[in-house]
CSV table of C-alpha atoms in Angstrom, one decimal:
chain,number,residue,atom,x,y,z
A,755,MET,CA,72.7,38.9,59.6
A,756,LYS,CA,72.8,42.0,61.7
A,757,ILE,CA,73.9,41.9,65.3
A,758,LEU,CA,73.0,44.7,67.7
A,759,TYR,CA,75.6,46.0,70.0
A,760,GLY,CA,73.9,47.3,73.1
A,761,THR,CA,75.7,50.6,73.3
A,762,THR,CA,75.3,54.2,72.1
A,763,ASN,CA,79.1,54.8,72.5
A,764,GLN,CA,80.5,55.3,69.0
A,765,ALA,CA,84.1,54.7,70.1
A,766,LYS,CA,83.2,51.3,71.6
A,767,LEU,CA,81.3,50.4,68.4
A,768,GLU,CA,84.3,51.2,66.3
A,769,TYR,CA,86.7,49.3,68.6
A,770,MET,CA,84.5,46.2,68.4
A,771,LYS,CA,84.3,46.4,64.6
A,772,ARG,CA,88.1,46.6,64.5
A,773,ALA,CA,88.5,43.6,66.8
A,774,THR,CA,86.2,41.5,64.6
A,775,ASP,CA,87.3,42.9,61.3
A,776,SER,CA,88.4,39.5,59.9
A,777,LEU,CA,85.1,37.8,60.9
A,778,ARG,CA,81.8,38.0,59.0
A,779,LEU,CA,79.8,40.1,61.5
A,780,GLU,CA,77.5,43.0,60.7
A,781,ILE,CA,77.4,45.0,63.9
A,782,ILE,CA,75.1,47.9,64.5
A,783,SER,CA,74.5,50.1,67.5
A,784,LEU,CA,71.5,51.3,69.4
A,785,LYS,CA,71.7,54.6,67.6
A,786,ASP,CA,71.3,52.8,64.3
A,787,LEU,CA,67.9,51.5,65.4
A,788,GLY,CA,66.4,55.0,65.9
A,789,LEU,CA,64.0,53.6,68.5
A,790,PRO,CA,63.2,54.4,72.1
A,791,LEU,CA,65.6,52.6,74.5
A,792,PRO,CA,64.4,50.6,77.5
A,793,LYS,CA,65.5,51.8,80.9
A,794,ILE,CA,68.0,49.4,82.4
A,795,ASP,CA,69.0,48.9,86.0
A,796,GLU,CA,72.6,47.9,85.9
A,797,SER,CA,72.5,46.5,89.4
A,798,GLY,CA,74.9,43.6,88.9
A,799,ASN,CA,77.7,43.0,91.3
A,800,ASN,CA,80.3,42.6,88.6
A,801,PRO,CA,80.8,43.3,84.8
A,802,LEU,CA,79.4,39.9,83.8
A,803,GLU,CA,76.1,40.3,85.6
A,804,ASN,CA,75.7,43.8,84.1
A,805,ALA,CA,76.5,42.5,80.6
A,806,ARG,CA,73.8,39.8,81.0
A,807,ILE,CA,71.2,42.3,82.4
A,808,LYS,CA,71.7,44.6,79.4
A,809,ALA,CA,71.8,41.9,76.7
A,810,LYS,CA,68.6,40.4,78.1
A,811,ALA,CA,66.8,43.8,78.2
A,812,TYR,CA,67.8,44.7,74.7
A,813,PHE,CA,66.9,41.3,73.3
A,814,GLU,CA,63.4,41.5,74.9
A,815,ALA,CA,63.0,45.1,73.6
A,816,PHE,CA,64.1,44.6,70.0
A,817,SER,CA,63.8,40.8,69.3
A,818,MET,CA,67.1,40.5,67.4
A,819,PRO,CA,70.5,39.0,68.1
A,820,VAL,CA,72.2,41.4,70.6
A,821,PHE,CA,75.3,41.6,72.8
A,822,SER,CA,76.3,43.9,75.5
A,823,CYS,CA,79.6,44.5,77.2
A,824,ASP,CA,80.5,45.8,80.6
A,825,SER,CA,83.7,46.8,82.4
A,826,GLY,CA,85.0,47.3,85.9
A,827,LEU,CA,88.0,49.3,86.9
A,828,TYR,CA,89.9,48.1,89.9
A,829,PHE,CA,93.0,49.6,91.5
A,830,ASP,CA,95.6,47.9,93.8
A,831,ASN,CA,95.7,49.3,97.3
A,832,LEU,CA,92.7,51.6,96.9
A,833,GLU,CA,90.1,51.8,99.6
A,834,GLU,CA,87.0,49.7,98.9
A,835,GLU,CA,84.7,52.7,99.0
A,836,LEU,CA,86.8,54.4,96.3
A,837,GLN,CA,87.0,51.5,93.9
A,838,PRO,CA,85.3,52.4,90.7
A,839,GLY,CA,84.3,48.8,89.9
A,840,THR,CA,81.4,48.7,87.5
A,841,HIS,CA,80.6,52.4,88.2
A,842,VAL,CA,83.5,54.0,86.4
A,843,ARG,CA,81.4,56.9,85.2
A,844,ARG,CA,79.2,57.2,88.2
A,845,VAL,CA,80.6,59.1,91.2
A,846,ASN,CA,78.4,60.0,94.2
A,847,GLY,CA,75.3,59.1,92.1
A,848,ASN,CA,76.3,61.4,89.2
A,849,GLU,CA,77.0,60.3,85.6
A,850,LEU,CA,80.2,62.0,84.6
A,851,THR,CA,81.1,63.4,81.2
A,852,ASP,CA,84.5,62.6,79.6
A,853,GLU,CA,85.9,65.9,80.9
A,854,GLU,CA,84.5,65.3,84.4
A,855,MET,CA,86.0,61.8,84.5
A,856,THR,CA,89.4,63.0,83.5
A,857,ALA,CA,89.3,65.6,86.3
A,858,TYR,CA,88.0,63.2,88.9
A,859,TYR,CA,90.5,60.5,88.2
A,860,SER,CA,93.4,62.9,87.8
A,861,ASN,CA,92.7,64.2,91.3
A,862,LEU,CA,92.4,60.6,92.6
A,863,ALA,CA,95.8,59.8,91.1
A,864,LYS,CA,97.3,62.9,92.6
A,865,GLN,CA,95.9,62.0,96.1
A,866,HIS,CA,97.7,58.7,95.9
A,867,GLY,CA,101.1,60.0,94.7
A,868,ASN,CA,100.6,59.0,91.1
A,869,LYS,CA,101.1,55.3,92.1
A,870,LEU,CA,97.7,53.9,91.4
A,871,ILE,CA,98.0,50.6,89.5
A,872,GLY,CA,94.8,49.5,87.9
A,873,ARG,CA,93.3,47.1,85.4
A,874,TYR,CA,90.0,46.7,83.5
A,875,ARG,CA,88.0,43.5,83.9
A,876,ASN,CA,85.7,43.1,81.0
A,877,ALA,CA,82.7,40.9,80.2
A,878,ILE,CA,80.5,40.2,77.2
A,879,CYS,CA,77.1,38.5,76.8
A,880,PHE,CA,75.6,37.6,73.4
A,881,ILE,CA,72.0,36.4,73.0
A,882,ALA,CA,71.4,34.9,69.6
A,883,ASP,CA,67.9,33.7,70.2
A,884,GLU,CA,65.6,32.6,73.0
A,885,SER,CA,67.6,29.4,73.5
A,886,SER,CA,71.2,30.5,72.7
A,887,CYS,CA,73.2,32.7,75.1
A,888,PHE,CA,77.0,33.0,75.2
A,889,SER,CA,79.0,35.0,77.8
A,890,ARG,CA,82.5,35.3,79.0
A,891,MET,CA,84.5,37.1,81.7
A,892,ASP,CA,88.0,35.8,82.1
A,893,ALA,CA,91.7,36.7,81.8
A,894,SER,CA,91.5,37.0,78.0
A,895,LEU,CA,89.2,40.1,78.5
A,896,GLU,CA,91.3,41.7,81.2
A,897,THR,CA,93.8,44.4,80.4
A,898,GLU,CA,97.4,44.4,81.6
A,899,PRO,CA,98.0,46.5,84.7
A,900,PHE,CA,98.6,50.2,84.0
A,901,MET,CA,99.5,53.3,86.1
A,902,LEU,CA,97.1,56.2,86.5
A,903,ILE,CA,98.7,59.6,86.8
A,904,ASP,CA,97.3,63.1,87.4
A,905,LYS,CA,98.7,64.9,84.3
A,906,PRO,CA,96.6,64.2,81.2
A,907,HIS,CA,98.1,63.6,77.8
A,908,GLU,CA,97.3,66.1,75.2
A,909,LYS,CA,95.5,63.5,73.1
A,910,ARG,CA,91.8,62.8,73.7
A,911,VAL,CA,89.6,60.1,72.3
A,912,SER,CA,85.9,60.6,72.9
A,913,GLY,CA,84.4,57.7,74.9
A,914,PHE,CA,87.7,56.7,76.4
A,915,PRO,CA,88.6,59.6,78.8
A,916,LEU,CA,90.9,57.6,81.1
A,917,ASP,CA,93.3,56.6,78.3
A,918,THR,CA,94.7,60.1,78.5
A,919,LEU,CA,95.8,59.5,82.1
A,920,SER,CA,97.1,55.9,81.5
A,921,VAL,CA,100.8,55.1,81.6
A,922,ASP,CA,102.7,52.0,80.7
A,923,ILE,CA,104.3,50.6,83.9
A,924,ALA,CA,107.5,49.2,82.3
A,925,SER,CA,108.5,52.3,80.2
A,926,GLY,CA,106.8,55.1,82.2
A,927,LYS,CA,105.4,56.4,78.9
A,928,TYR,CA,101.8,57.3,78.1
A,929,TYR,CA,100.1,54.6,76.1
A,930,TYR,CA,99.4,57.2,73.5
A,931,ASP,CA,103.1,57.6,73.0
A,932,LEU,CA,103.9,53.9,72.6
A,933,PRO,CA,104.2,52.1,69.3
A,934,GLU,CA,101.0,50.5,68.2
A,935,GLU,CA,102.4,47.0,68.5
A,936,SER,CA,103.3,47.6,72.1
A,937,VAL,CA,99.9,48.8,73.0
A,938,ALA,CA,98.2,45.8,71.3
A,939,ALA,CA,99.4,43.5,74.0
A,940,THR,CA,97.5,45.6,76.7
A,941,ASP,CA,94.1,45.6,75.1
A,942,VAL,CA,91.4,42.9,74.9
A,943,ALA,CA,90.9,42.8,71.1
A,944,GLN,CA,92.3,39.2,70.8
A,945,GLY,CA,90.0,38.1,73.6
A,946,LEU,CA,87.0,39.6,71.9
A,947,LYS,CA,87.9,38.0,68.6
A,948,ALA,CA,88.3,34.6,70.3
A,949,PHE,CA,84.9,35.0,71.9
A,950,TRP,CA,83.2,35.6,68.6
A,951,GLU,CA,85.1,32.8,66.9
A,952,MET,CA,83.6,30.5,69.6
A,953,VAL,CA,80.2,31.9,69.0
A,954,LEU,CA,80.5,31.4,65.2
A,955,ALA,CA,81.7,27.8,65.7
A,956,GLU,CA,78.8,26.9,67.9
A,957,HIS,CA,76.0,29.0,66.2
A,958,HIS,CA,76.2,28.1,62.6
A,959,SER,CA,73.3,30.4,61.4
A,960,PHE,CA,75.8,33.3,61.6
A,961,LEU,CA,78.2,31.6,59.1
């Protein structure tokens, strides 16, 4: 059975597929549908509310099992009006490209002496049918704290522009320069896998 991931971001789609590789899920994206997309007002106060808003809108539009994710970026000791929260890509009402995001957050880090400590708080909502909805936002979907600095790494991954500015606090190294097994502890793949294992255990039609 196909499950629609409510995103057009190819990097996010590939990440989800890797996280659930050992599970029997056939995940497609909005681009795979080739259909007009509904306009969605992501007006939630936190990532979980936005994930639910998006999942509900896509389920109503396409009448198939669908899930959506949302993230919020939060920095320690940063003024409230500057906290990205759920609007990581939107600054002063403008939707930023990857390059614009890198430039904006590089400048923000520089203004704060390259001492910004942040973490992503993530949420997921899956609607299987009209009577089955599963959602989660807890510590298992939250990244480890990281440091944001102003000098970008030479590596770039489309869809994840802030990774090029992210540094491991303990070693002082860019995450891109750490062994893969070290970085694994900082991401949320295990939390996502645990979420889907819960869904599969409770919604047997996907087995």
